[in-house]
Amino acid sequence: MVKVMANKNTYDEKSIKILEGLEAVRKRPGMYIGSTDKRGMHHLVWEIVDNAIDEIINGYGDYIKIILQKDGSITVADNGRGVPIGMHESGKSTPEVIYTVLHAGGKFENSGYKVSGGLHGVGGSVVNALSTKMEVTIYREGKISQIKFKNGGEVASPLKTIGESKKTGTIVNFLPDKEIFKNCNFSFTTISERMQESAFLLSNVTIEIIDEEDNLNAKYHYEKGINSFVEYINENKNPLHNVINFKNTKNDIEVEIAMQYTDSYNEQIISFVNNVKTADGGTHEVGFKTGLTKAFNDYAKNNNVLKGSLDGSDVREGLSAIISVRIPENLLQFEGQTKGKLGTPEARNAVESITYENLKFFLEENKEVALSILDKAAKSKLAREAARKAREQVRKGTGKNNKERILSEKFAKATGKNYALNELFLVEGDSAGGSAKSNRNRETQAILPLRGKVLNCEKASAKDIEANAELRQIEYAIGAGLGPDFDYHESNFGKVIIMTDADVDGSHIQILLITFFYRFMRPLIEQGMLYVATPPLYSVETSKGKIYIADDEELEEKRKEAKAPLKIQRFKGLGEMDADELYETTMNPLNRRLLRVTLNDAAIAEKRIHVLMGDEVAPRKEWINENVDFTLEDDFRK
Ligand code: TSJ
């Protein structure tokens, strides 16, 4: 009797501790999932899916299904062994412990490689803590068992058997807490794109995504793993050879590389560590690049095919490559704010020597391919040197085409010498450009009006840019070079702001310009220096004077607030505002809303650009919404 009482007490103490643990997650969600915006909410999905992926990596199951439910919840199912359903020493079921104790995962983990990019791996309990509802259904030992939670981790219904089945697997359904994730929805596109990447990395696993709300679905299954990934990236390009694949292990670090050159000028390297993308690269990417450059330079030297040596950027022109490394947990090290950069020093050496040795062998065995790549690299070197000379002449003012090179009189420069504070507005149309020039902060704001459509840079070379008046003007205005020579430190502006009409043509120009920056000044995007201005869509006369309205949602709010019908003017373009209005609403740092352009997924963004250049409006809109992560930079109005 006494003993039972004692047990009951410790049980209660433990429950309190548990709730305190989950309460900590609710108090500081950012510590566990990075943020509480859309990205953070998707993090919950990655946490759950990673558990299913771990089960598959350990050799159990080959199927993951994700369902975006109509009620805003999401379901993730796998056909692994099913989470153990036995009783835990605390008197609770194992699933209850796993989903209510922070980091409880550890006790149940298997050895081997885990999916564990920086923030991952904190597990189901964190997701539970941030959900108003979570249900776990387990198929195991001939039974179907289920446990339900509510309000961020309280047990709504303890584990019980709800049926019989011969199948095995785990199904988790959860509804993120709206109080924590305000105005967020799951994105089918974001989830599908990430799952497609996972499917490439886990060959022969099927991943299916179903959106019940919008009736969308996608199913991914690749038999050739990262080779299929490279083929997918190069789908619309002209490859110079079949995909090269090599794999080896050094110092406990498993390295697999798939690579293929095309006749394009673009370089696309995507790297993964334990199946999680390292968006900011790291030691494995450095090792790959070093090994690659060395292999080509050695080959060129030994075969007497080149004078001088090639730069890394020459050797990477037209290259698409996937680097996948698996690193044991004890050697894992991530860096950077979003933990997207591998820090493990041993990875550099392992990838470098595996790349060098395999490529050396490949080049010796495939002379024709080797020469065609070297030919391309040599041309890149020449173009790069010519471009640099031309730029130096411009800077020194000695070039023979200097008159032509100097910025057109349309460019209105900023007088201030503190470049970081200066802003370059790229404005659609001469008339809006004129307004912007007449009413601007002359010290910090420069205006470059753009005429008509911008060149589609998807397939352009540096030479094409030099031949294009519009883009050449942008290059000279920014003054920091182009392509591999671009150096954002040299930029004449801290912010480059694209300002177009809020219509289809305007968004097309935005995409074309973003494509240009993506291809030829990518660090500008990486450094968060590229923005899109958001001109208001409406103005409304109120008793207190004229107010400006950003979008339809805000207009609806104002309609509801107002008692009488509103007098509304719709702006079709920048040109419909006078210079004063344009400055006050869209350019004045105190009132404007700037959206920062961040490419959250370079690989797929480039593919999208291809889709976008078609005539359909819908996919273009989708691209803006899903791929270019326009984040509000400074919204002083709220
Ligand atoms: F945790 C979770 F909710 F995030 C989650 C876990 C979500 C989903 C969709 C799947 C899983 C999950 C966990 N799938 N499979 C597993 N496997 C185990 O937890 C497991 C199974 C069997 C054994 C065993 O030793 O028999 C051990 C483990 C850890």
XYZ file of C-alpha atoms and ligand atoms in Angstrom:
667
model
C 0.000 0.000 0.000
C 2.670 2.428 1.104
C 4.768 1.393 -1.817
C 2.008 2.172 -4.265
C 1.588 5.587 -2.694
C 5.270 6.266 -3.060
C 5.140 5.278 -6.667
C 2.174 7.509 -7.227
C 4.067 10.450 -5.784
C 7.066 10.019 -7.988
C 4.718 9.569 -10.902
C 3.142 12.933 -10.150
C 6.501 14.587 -9.737
C 7.545 13.186 -13.038
C 4.410 14.473 -14.760
C 5.071 17.944 -13.428
C 8.644 17.788 -14.700
C 7.375 16.657 -18.067
C 4.943 19.521 -18.383
C 7.697 21.910 -17.326
C 9.858 20.487 -20.091
C 7.225 20.971 -22.739
C 6.321 24.369 -21.272
C 9.911 25.442 -21.918
C 9.411 24.596 -25.588
C 6.208 26.641 -25.682
C 7.890 29.574 -23.954
C 10.824 29.684 -26.333
C 9.798 27.869 -29.500
C 12.574 29.599 -31.439
C 15.211 27.747 -29.425
C 13.876 24.436 -30.658
C 12.580 25.100 -34.154
C 14.363 28.294 -35.188
C 11.352 30.604 -35.562
C 7.564 30.741 -35.327
C 6.916 31.890 -38.863
C 6.131 29.757 -41.862
C 9.630 28.358 -41.880
C 9.347 27.341 -38.221
C 6.010 25.694 -38.799
C 7.480 23.630 -41.622
C 10.255 22.697 -39.274
C 7.683 20.679 -37.353
C 7.082 18.636 -40.489
C 10.798 18.056 -41.032
C 11.129 16.914 -37.409
C 8.399 14.343 -37.842
C 9.486 13.203 -41.294
C 13.097 12.850 -40.133
C 11.949 10.217 -37.652
C 10.358 8.228 -40.444
C 13.500 8.662 -42.567
C 15.666 7.401 -39.688
C 13.574 4.266 -39.510
C 14.088 3.709 -43.249
C 17.832 4.436 -43.074
C 18.092 1.829 -40.348
C 16.641 -0.647 -42.813
C 12.954 -0.751 -41.974
C 10.328 0.328 -44.475
C 10.390 2.040 -47.859
C 7.361 4.321 -47.923
C 6.466 7.702 -46.440
C 3.139 9.377 -46.981
C 2.325 12.944 -46.020
C -1.196 14.302 -46.050
C -2.055 17.986 -45.684
C -5.502 17.690 -44.114
C -8.435 20.010 -44.661
C -8.492 20.990 -40.956
C -4.945 22.411 -41.224
C -3.343 19.414 -39.548
C -0.787 17.201 -41.210
C -0.358 13.445 -41.205
C 2.920 11.615 -41.696
C 2.956 7.835 -42.043
C 5.693 5.273 -42.614
C 5.765 1.503 -43.023
C 8.624 0.869 -40.591
C 8.497 -1.323 -37.506
C 6.157 0.936 -35.552
C 7.207 2.760 -32.393
C 7.599 0.287 -29.481
C 4.354 0.019 -27.487
C 5.543 -1.612 -24.255
C 5.301 -0.097 -20.801
C 8.073 2.135 -19.584
C 9.518 1.863 -16.061
C 7.650 5.043 -15.051
C 4.383 3.183 -15.510
C 3.623 4.978 -18.714
C 3.577 3.586 -22.208
C 6.718 4.048 -24.285
C 4.969 6.322 -26.821
C 3.708 8.549 -24.002
C 7.264 8.942 -22.745
C 8.672 9.558 -26.219
C 6.191 12.302 -27.029
C 6.092 14.063 -23.653
C 9.715 14.008 -22.532
C 12.121 16.389 -24.194
C 14.919 14.598 -26.007
C 13.553 11.245 -24.922
C 14.400 9.990 -28.363
C 17.957 9.187 -27.315
C 17.031 6.202 -25.210
C 15.259 4.546 -28.085
C 17.684 5.354 -30.805
C 19.482 2.802 -32.811
C 23.143 3.140 -33.567
C 24.330 4.245 -36.973
C 23.814 7.443 -38.913
C 20.980 9.668 -37.907
C 19.254 12.366 -39.809
C 20.649 15.204 -37.841
C 21.286 18.499 -39.489
C 21.823 21.245 -36.932
C 18.345 21.834 -35.606
C 16.928 18.426 -36.421
C 16.499 15.475 -34.211
C 14.809 17.126 -31.250
C 11.906 14.905 -32.018
C 8.243 14.321 -31.617
C 7.942 15.866 -28.152
C 8.797 19.333 -29.446
C 6.170 19.008 -32.154
C 3.687 17.801 -29.533
C 4.479 20.774 -27.306
C 3.660 23.165 -30.139
C 0.468 21.433 -31.278
C -3.093 21.739 -30.045
C -3.670 18.159 -31.129
C -1.401 15.208 -31.803
C -2.367 11.605 -32.427
C 0.072 8.749 -32.815
C -1.182 5.503 -34.324
C 1.102 2.500 -34.268
C 0.827 -0.721 -36.237
C 2.928 -3.317 -34.451
C 2.723 -6.805 -32.975
C -0.533 -7.519 -34.813
C -2.303 -4.613 -33.150
C -3.234 -1.049 -33.910
C -2.484 1.156 -30.891
C -3.225 4.830 -30.488
C -2.387 7.647 -28.097
C -3.825 11.178 -28.255
C -2.514 14.467 -26.904
C -4.044 17.947 -26.658
C -3.029 21.478 -25.643
C 0.689 21.134 -26.203
C 1.374 17.713 -24.713
C -1.382 16.812 -22.224
C -2.536 13.216 -22.609
C -6.064 13.300 -23.999
C -6.309 9.534 -24.241
C -3.546 7.133 -23.115
C -2.204 4.402 -25.364
C -4.841 1.803 -26.133
C -5.497 -0.900 -28.676
C -8.007 0.222 -31.269
C -7.863 -2.677 -33.707
C -5.909 -5.530 -35.229
C -3.660 -5.514 -38.253
C -0.781 -7.455 -39.709
C 0.801 -4.281 -41.053
C 3.561 -2.361 -39.327
C 4.273 1.351 -39.262
C 3.774 4.657 -37.502
C 1.248 7.395 -38.283
C 1.455 10.806 -36.656
C -1.169 13.506 -37.079
C -0.702 16.949 -35.555
C -2.277 20.392 -35.653
C 0.183 23.240 -34.975
C -0.948 25.724 -32.331
C -2.373 28.822 -34.035
C -1.395 30.907 -31.003
C 2.243 30.128 -31.701
C 2.189 29.984 -35.503
C 0.067 32.959 -36.457
C -1.362 33.122 -39.978
C 0.662 30.153 -41.178
C -0.384 27.398 -43.525
C 1.494 24.369 -44.730
C 2.764 24.760 -48.267
C 2.374 21.836 -50.616
C 5.190 23.193 -52.790
C 7.654 23.648 -49.926
C 6.949 20.180 -48.587
C 7.025 18.482 -52.014
C 10.295 20.091 -53.012
C 11.997 19.024 -49.831
C 10.567 15.523 -50.081
C 11.749 15.249 -53.659
C 15.264 15.975 -52.419
C 14.902 13.334 -49.722
C 13.694 10.843 -52.340
C 16.805 11.521 -54.421
C 19.008 10.901 -51.412
C 17.221 7.743 -50.299
C 17.060 5.760 -53.520
C 14.221 3.286 -53.825
C 12.115 4.941 -51.152
C 8.709 6.228 -52.210
C 7.526 9.517 -50.767
C 3.990 10.630 -51.482
C 2.460 13.998 -50.632
C -1.255 14.636 -50.799
C -2.925 17.997 -50.311
C -6.566 17.329 -49.396
C -7.402 21.026 -49.307
C -6.270 21.936 -52.821
C -6.441 18.468 -54.363
C -2.783 18.229 -55.241
C -0.435 15.284 -55.046
C 3.091 14.273 -55.831
C 4.922 10.989 -55.599
C 8.677 10.594 -55.748
C 10.713 7.466 -56.262
C 14.204 7.397 -57.744
C 16.218 4.299 -58.416
C 19.512 5.984 -59.216
C 19.707 8.258 -56.182
C 21.817 11.383 -56.588
C 22.524 10.487 -60.226
C 18.814 10.981 -60.822
C 19.126 14.287 -58.947
C 21.813 15.537 -61.333
C 19.778 14.387 -64.348
C 16.804 16.267 -62.939
C 18.807 19.485 -62.498
C 20.173 19.194 -66.018
C 16.846 18.219 -67.576
C 16.656 21.350 -69.739
C 20.377 21.615 -70.457
C 22.754 19.918 -72.889
C 25.048 17.517 -71.019
C 28.613 16.957 -72.254
C 28.780 13.383 -70.890
C 26.946 10.828 -68.747
C 26.653 11.516 -65.035
C 29.866 10.662 -63.193
C 29.371 8.957 -59.843
C 31.879 7.951 -57.245
C 31.698 6.824 -53.680
C 34.198 6.002 -50.992
C 34.806 6.158 -47.264
C 37.718 7.839 -45.550
C 38.257 8.286 -41.819
C 34.704 7.108 -41.146
C 33.305 9.733 -43.516
C 31.236 8.299 -46.342
C 31.357 10.402 -49.497
C 29.205 10.094 -52.609
C 29.389 12.513 -55.521
C 27.350 12.719 -58.713
C 28.365 15.291 -61.298
C 27.810 16.270 -64.896
C 28.939 19.133 -67.101
C 26.585 20.842 -69.528
C 27.213 23.502 -72.143
C 25.602 26.142 -69.895
C 27.559 28.766 -67.959
C 25.936 27.997 -64.684
C 27.425 26.284 -61.689
C 25.147 24.313 -59.428
C 26.547 22.494 -56.430
C 24.193 21.162 -53.802
C 25.532 19.429 -50.730
C 24.054 17.228 -48.040
C 25.224 15.879 -44.728
C 23.414 12.823 -43.403
C 20.628 13.530 -45.892
C 20.069 17.098 -44.752
C 20.887 19.894 -47.141
C 23.769 22.184 -46.151
C 22.511 25.363 -47.794
C 25.626 27.303 -46.802
C 28.101 24.647 -47.872
C 31.032 24.043 -45.555
C 34.131 21.885 -45.367
C 32.775 19.149 -47.659
C 32.090 21.660 -50.450
C 35.491 23.251 -50.005
C 37.090 19.806 -50.233
C 35.156 18.986 -53.396
C 36.113 22.250 -55.093
C 39.774 21.884 -54.177
C 39.912 18.281 -55.413
C 38.145 19.213 -58.651
C 40.408 22.141 -59.469
C 43.502 20.108 -58.702
C 42.386 17.127 -60.790
C 41.766 19.283 -63.870
C 44.906 21.369 -63.495
C 47.038 18.242 -63.031
C 45.464 16.594 -66.057
C 45.977 19.713 -68.195
C 49.596 19.941 -67.107
C 50.394 16.266 -67.610
C 48.853 16.293 -71.072
C 50.230 19.645 -72.101
C 46.868 21.016 -73.107
C 46.940 24.398 -71.403
C 49.155 27.333 -70.619
C 48.943 28.597 -67.065
C 46.431 27.278 -64.589
C 42.684 27.355 -64.261
C 40.772 29.046 -61.476
C 38.213 27.068 -59.513
C 35.420 29.082 -61.093
C 36.674 28.189 -64.607
C 36.630 24.508 -63.801
C 33.122 24.749 -62.336
C 31.505 26.549 -65.257
C 28.582 24.453 -66.483
C 28.960 21.935 -63.666
C 26.027 20.445 -61.785
C 27.035 18.355 -58.793
C 25.514 16.728 -55.755
C 27.744 16.052 -52.768
C 26.356 13.685 -50.195
C 28.390 12.863 -47.122
C 27.548 10.750 -44.121
C 29.338 11.632 -40.935
C 29.069 9.783 -37.615
C 27.395 11.834 -34.918
C 30.546 12.259 -32.846
C 32.273 14.090 -35.704
C 29.318 16.289 -36.655
C 29.832 20.022 -36.388
C 27.595 22.721 -37.845
C 28.119 26.440 -38.088
C 26.197 29.589 -38.837
C 22.955 30.962 -37.557
C 20.768 28.465 -39.342
C 23.287 25.644 -38.865
C 23.386 25.167 -42.605
C 27.167 25.005 -42.889
C 29.286 21.943 -42.177
C 32.215 22.664 -39.870
C 33.706 19.166 -39.459
C 37.380 19.644 -40.482
C 37.895 15.955 -41.360
C 35.246 16.224 -44.083
C 37.376 18.579 -46.129
C 40.225 16.164 -46.467
C 38.021 13.132 -47.051
C 36.025 14.775 -49.849
C 39.086 16.391 -51.410
C 41.103 13.209 -51.723
C 38.172 11.041 -52.827
C 37.226 13.645 -55.462
C 40.780 14.072 -56.671
C 41.572 10.379 -56.983
C 38.327 9.423 -58.699
C 38.372 12.338 -61.112
C 42.006 11.771 -61.990
C 41.095 8.216 -62.909
C 37.979 9.266 -64.800
C 39.799 11.901 -66.844
C 42.540 9.472 -67.817
C 39.935 6.949 -68.950
C 37.724 9.474 -70.788
C 40.052 11.626 -72.819
C 37.391 13.174 -75.052
C 35.219 14.258 -72.176
C 38.264 15.614 -70.362
C 39.254 17.726 -73.344
C 35.762 19.094 -73.913
C 35.533 20.199 -70.267
C 39.027 21.702 -70.381
C 38.145 23.553 -73.569
C 35.146 25.058 -71.862
C 37.169 25.974 -68.776
C 39.840 27.626 -70.927
C 37.182 29.743 -72.637
C 35.817 30.731 -69.268
C 39.281 31.806 -68.231
C 39.692 33.983 -71.330
C 36.266 35.579 -70.911
C 36.959 36.241 -67.262
C 40.288 37.885 -67.975
C 38.820 40.009 -70.773
C 35.944 41.125 -68.564
C 38.319 42.061 -65.772
C 40.478 44.140 -68.101
C 37.429 45.933 -69.428
C 36.243 46.708 -65.928
C 39.621 47.989 -64.860
C 39.635 50.314 -67.851
C 36.211 51.590 -66.919
C 37.372 52.291 -63.378
C 40.491 54.047 -64.609
C 38.536 55.767 -67.378
C 40.976 54.592 -70.035
C 38.861 52.199 -72.041
C 38.401 52.896 -75.693
C 34.663 52.294 -75.489
C 34.563 54.324 -72.369
C 31.976 56.827 -73.548
C 29.649 54.042 -74.414
C 30.419 52.248 -71.198
C 29.745 55.179 -68.946
C 26.294 55.106 -67.472
C 23.610 56.683 -69.586
C 22.316 60.101 -68.567
C 19.187 58.331 -67.434
C 21.024 57.143 -64.374
C 20.579 59.469 -61.410
C 23.313 58.805 -58.906
C 23.409 59.230 -55.168
C 25.721 61.920 -53.856
C 26.527 60.257 -50.521
C 29.862 58.502 -50.167
C 28.796 55.996 -47.552
C 28.059 53.220 -50.015
C 26.504 50.857 -47.501
C 23.739 53.394 -46.898
C 23.103 54.024 -50.569
C 20.253 52.443 -52.461
C 19.855 51.706 -56.141
C 16.282 51.692 -57.428
C 15.744 49.759 -60.653
C 12.522 51.293 -61.887
C 10.167 49.929 -64.526
C 9.548 52.511 -67.198
C 10.879 55.980 -67.971
C 7.889 57.825 -66.567
C 8.021 56.234 -63.125
C 11.794 56.587 -63.347
C 11.326 60.325 -63.899
C 9.060 60.647 -60.866
C 11.444 58.656 -58.741
C 14.354 60.883 -59.791
C 12.578 64.147 -59.098
C 11.508 63.154 -55.615
C 14.154 61.099 -53.949
C 16.698 61.407 -51.209
C 19.540 62.573 -53.438
C 22.177 61.723 -50.917
C 21.339 58.045 -50.593
C 19.003 57.085 -53.436
C 20.088 56.442 -57.016
C 17.631 55.735 -59.812
C 18.138 53.621 -62.909
C 15.044 53.499 -65.115
C 14.652 50.316 -67.139
C 12.962 50.246 -70.466
C 10.826 47.342 -71.625
C 11.615 43.714 -70.973
C 14.849 42.625 -69.406
C 16.911 39.910 -71.090
C 16.136 36.393 -69.895
C 19.414 35.358 -68.276
C 18.559 31.735 -67.764
C 20.997 30.760 -70.477
C 22.991 33.958 -70.943
C 26.767 34.185 -70.734
C 28.814 37.081 -69.353
C 29.319 38.140 -72.962
C 25.564 38.347 -73.511
C 25.311 40.645 -70.518
C 27.970 42.945 -71.908
C 25.999 43.030 -75.156
C 22.767 43.972 -73.443
C 22.389 47.691 -72.793
C 19.985 47.353 -69.886
C 21.919 44.772 -67.891
C 25.260 46.371 -68.646
C 23.931 49.557 -67.087
C 22.991 47.645 -63.954
C 26.422 46.037 -63.841
C 28.196 49.392 -64.143
C 25.899 51.143 -61.690
C 26.595 48.534 -59.019
C 30.248 48.512 -60.003
C 31.239 45.282 -58.293
C 31.880 43.019 -61.264
C 30.018 40.114 -62.707
C 29.884 36.351 -62.301
C 32.917 34.792 -60.616
C 34.541 38.225 -60.272
C 31.578 39.774 -58.519
C 32.558 41.088 -55.108
C 29.732 42.478 -53.016
C 32.232 44.412 -50.892
C 32.782 46.630 -53.918
C 29.104 47.371 -54.458
C 28.204 51.038 -54.713
C 24.973 50.245 -52.875
C 23.950 48.519 -49.674
C 20.534 47.844 -51.125
C 19.430 47.177 -54.682
C 15.671 47.662 -54.935
C 13.527 46.448 -57.806
C 10.541 48.747 -58.252
C 7.930 47.628 -60.777
C 4.214 47.989 -61.345
C 2.113 45.612 -59.288
C 0.846 43.757 -62.338
C 1.774 40.707 -64.407
C 4.354 42.558 -66.484
C 5.849 43.963 -63.319
C 6.191 40.562 -61.720
C 7.709 39.233 -64.920
C 10.327 41.975 -64.838
C 10.992 41.154 -61.185
C 11.649 37.533 -62.044
C 13.865 38.394 -64.985
C 15.912 40.742 -62.829
C 16.096 38.254 -59.968
C 17.268 35.657 -62.493
C 19.977 38.047 -63.613
C 21.139 38.647 -60.042
C 20.880 34.958 -59.260
C 23.075 34.034 -62.198
C 25.588 36.874 -62.182
C 25.606 38.499 -58.764
C 24.465 35.681 -56.511
C 26.348 36.978 -53.432
C 24.143 40.067 -53.575
C 21.169 37.807 -52.844
C 23.093 35.711 -50.339
C 24.083 38.858 -48.469
C 20.466 40.022 -48.317
C 21.151 43.106 -50.438
C 18.434 42.577 -53.056
C 14.908 43.868 -52.414
C 11.576 44.331 -54.079
C 9.600 47.504 -53.398
C 5.880 47.178 -52.752
C 3.914 50.087 -54.172
C 0.417 50.421 -52.683
C -2.499 49.022 -54.661
C -5.105 51.552 -53.528
C -5.610 54.944 -52.000
C -8.687 55.799 -49.968
C -10.105 59.204 -48.974
C -10.883 59.312 -45.257
C -11.953 62.093 -42.921
C -8.292 62.346 -41.853
C -7.043 62.621 -45.406
C -5.758 60.200 -47.973
C -4.419 56.825 -46.882
C -2.638 54.173 -48.912
C -3.479 50.507 -48.916
C -1.007 47.745 -49.631
C -3.211 44.893 -50.760
C -6.726 43.480 -51.015
C -6.619 42.083 -47.514
C -5.933 45.484 -46.009
C -8.603 47.041 -48.211
C -11.119 44.552 -46.855
C -10.151 45.497 -43.287
C -10.617 49.174 -44.021
C -13.979 48.460 -45.648
C -15.123 46.685 -42.508
C -13.937 49.508 -40.243
C -15.571 52.267 -42.258
C -19.263 52.967 -41.806
C -19.876 54.657 -45.136
C -18.748 53.320 -48.521
C -15.150 54.252 -49.256
C -13.869 56.399 -52.071
C -11.209 54.124 -53.491
C -8.619 54.736 -56.184
C -6.786 51.765 -57.628
C -3.232 52.297 -58.819
C -2.605 50.291 -61.940
C 1.033 51.210 -62.051
C 3.745 53.338 -60.555
C 3.051 55.920 -63.253
C -0.371 56.682 -61.813
C 1.123 58.095 -58.652
C 2.641 61.546 -58.676
C 6.260 61.930 -57.647
C 5.315 62.866 -54.117
C 3.014 59.895 -53.652
C 5.593 57.519 -55.099
C 8.262 58.760 -52.714
C 6.067 58.754 -49.635
C 4.507 55.328 -50.178
C 7.222 53.302 -51.815
C 10.628 54.927 -51.404
C 10.655 56.762 -48.089
C 12.370 54.423 -45.609
C 9.963 55.579 -42.914
C 6.820 54.429 -44.729
C 7.797 51.879 -47.325
C 7.683 48.118 -47.068
C 10.661 46.407 -48.639
C 10.697 42.702 -49.268
C 14.075 41.063 -49.077
C 14.736 38.494 -51.773
C 16.270 35.328 -50.389
C 16.593 32.268 -52.540
C 15.754 29.469 -50.186
C 16.320 26.819 -52.735
C 18.809 27.599 -55.417
C 18.550 24.311 -57.280
C 14.865 24.365 -57.707
C 14.687 28.096 -58.178
C 16.814 27.785 -61.281
C 14.521 25.131 -62.660
C 11.563 27.297 -61.869
C 13.002 30.126 -63.855
C 12.670 27.820 -66.800
C 9.023 27.189 -66.015
C 8.488 30.868 -65.446
C 9.685 32.026 -68.755
C 6.723 30.242 -70.298
C 3.477 32.054 -70.943
C 1.471 30.774 -68.038
C 0.766 33.259 -65.294
C -0.190 30.770 -62.595
C 3.167 29.019 -62.167
C 4.884 32.382 -62.194
C 2.765 33.587 -59.276
C 3.393 30.309 -57.528
C 7.134 30.817 -57.976
C 7.043 34.211 -56.365
C 5.041 32.822 -53.480
C 6.978 29.680 -52.900
C 10.525 30.074 -54.090
C 11.587 33.568 -53.618
C 11.132 33.972 -49.953
C 10.222 37.624 -49.829
C 10.599 38.423 -46.178
C 9.465 41.697 -44.791
C 12.575 43.691 -44.109
C 11.420 46.821 -42.417
C 7.760 47.429 -41.923
C 7.557 50.650 -40.000
C 3.840 50.910 -40.462
C 3.040 48.071 -38.094
F 8.412 10.563 -33.479
C 7.661 10.931 -34.473
F 6.469 11.237 -34.041
F 8.148 12.039 -34.920
C 7.591 9.913 -35.546
C 8.262 8.721 -35.449
C 6.836 10.197 -36.683
C 6.753 9.270 -37.703
C 5.961 9.570 -38.901
C 7.411 8.081 -37.602
C 8.168 7.797 -36.474
C 8.814 6.522 -36.405
C 9.561 5.992 -35.402
N 8.742 5.642 -37.379
N 9.407 4.559 -37.011
C 9.915 4.706 -35.812
N 10.590 3.719 -35.216
C 10.903 3.643 -33.893
O 10.687 4.588 -33.130
C 11.409 2.350 -33.441
C 10.809 1.208 -33.883
C 11.236 -0.025 -33.426
C 12.236 -0.125 -32.494
C 12.640 -1.437 -31.971
O 13.691 -1.491 -31.325
O 11.910 -2.409 -32.202
C 12.871 1.037 -32.061
C 12.458 2.259 -32.536
C 13.154 3.518 -32.068
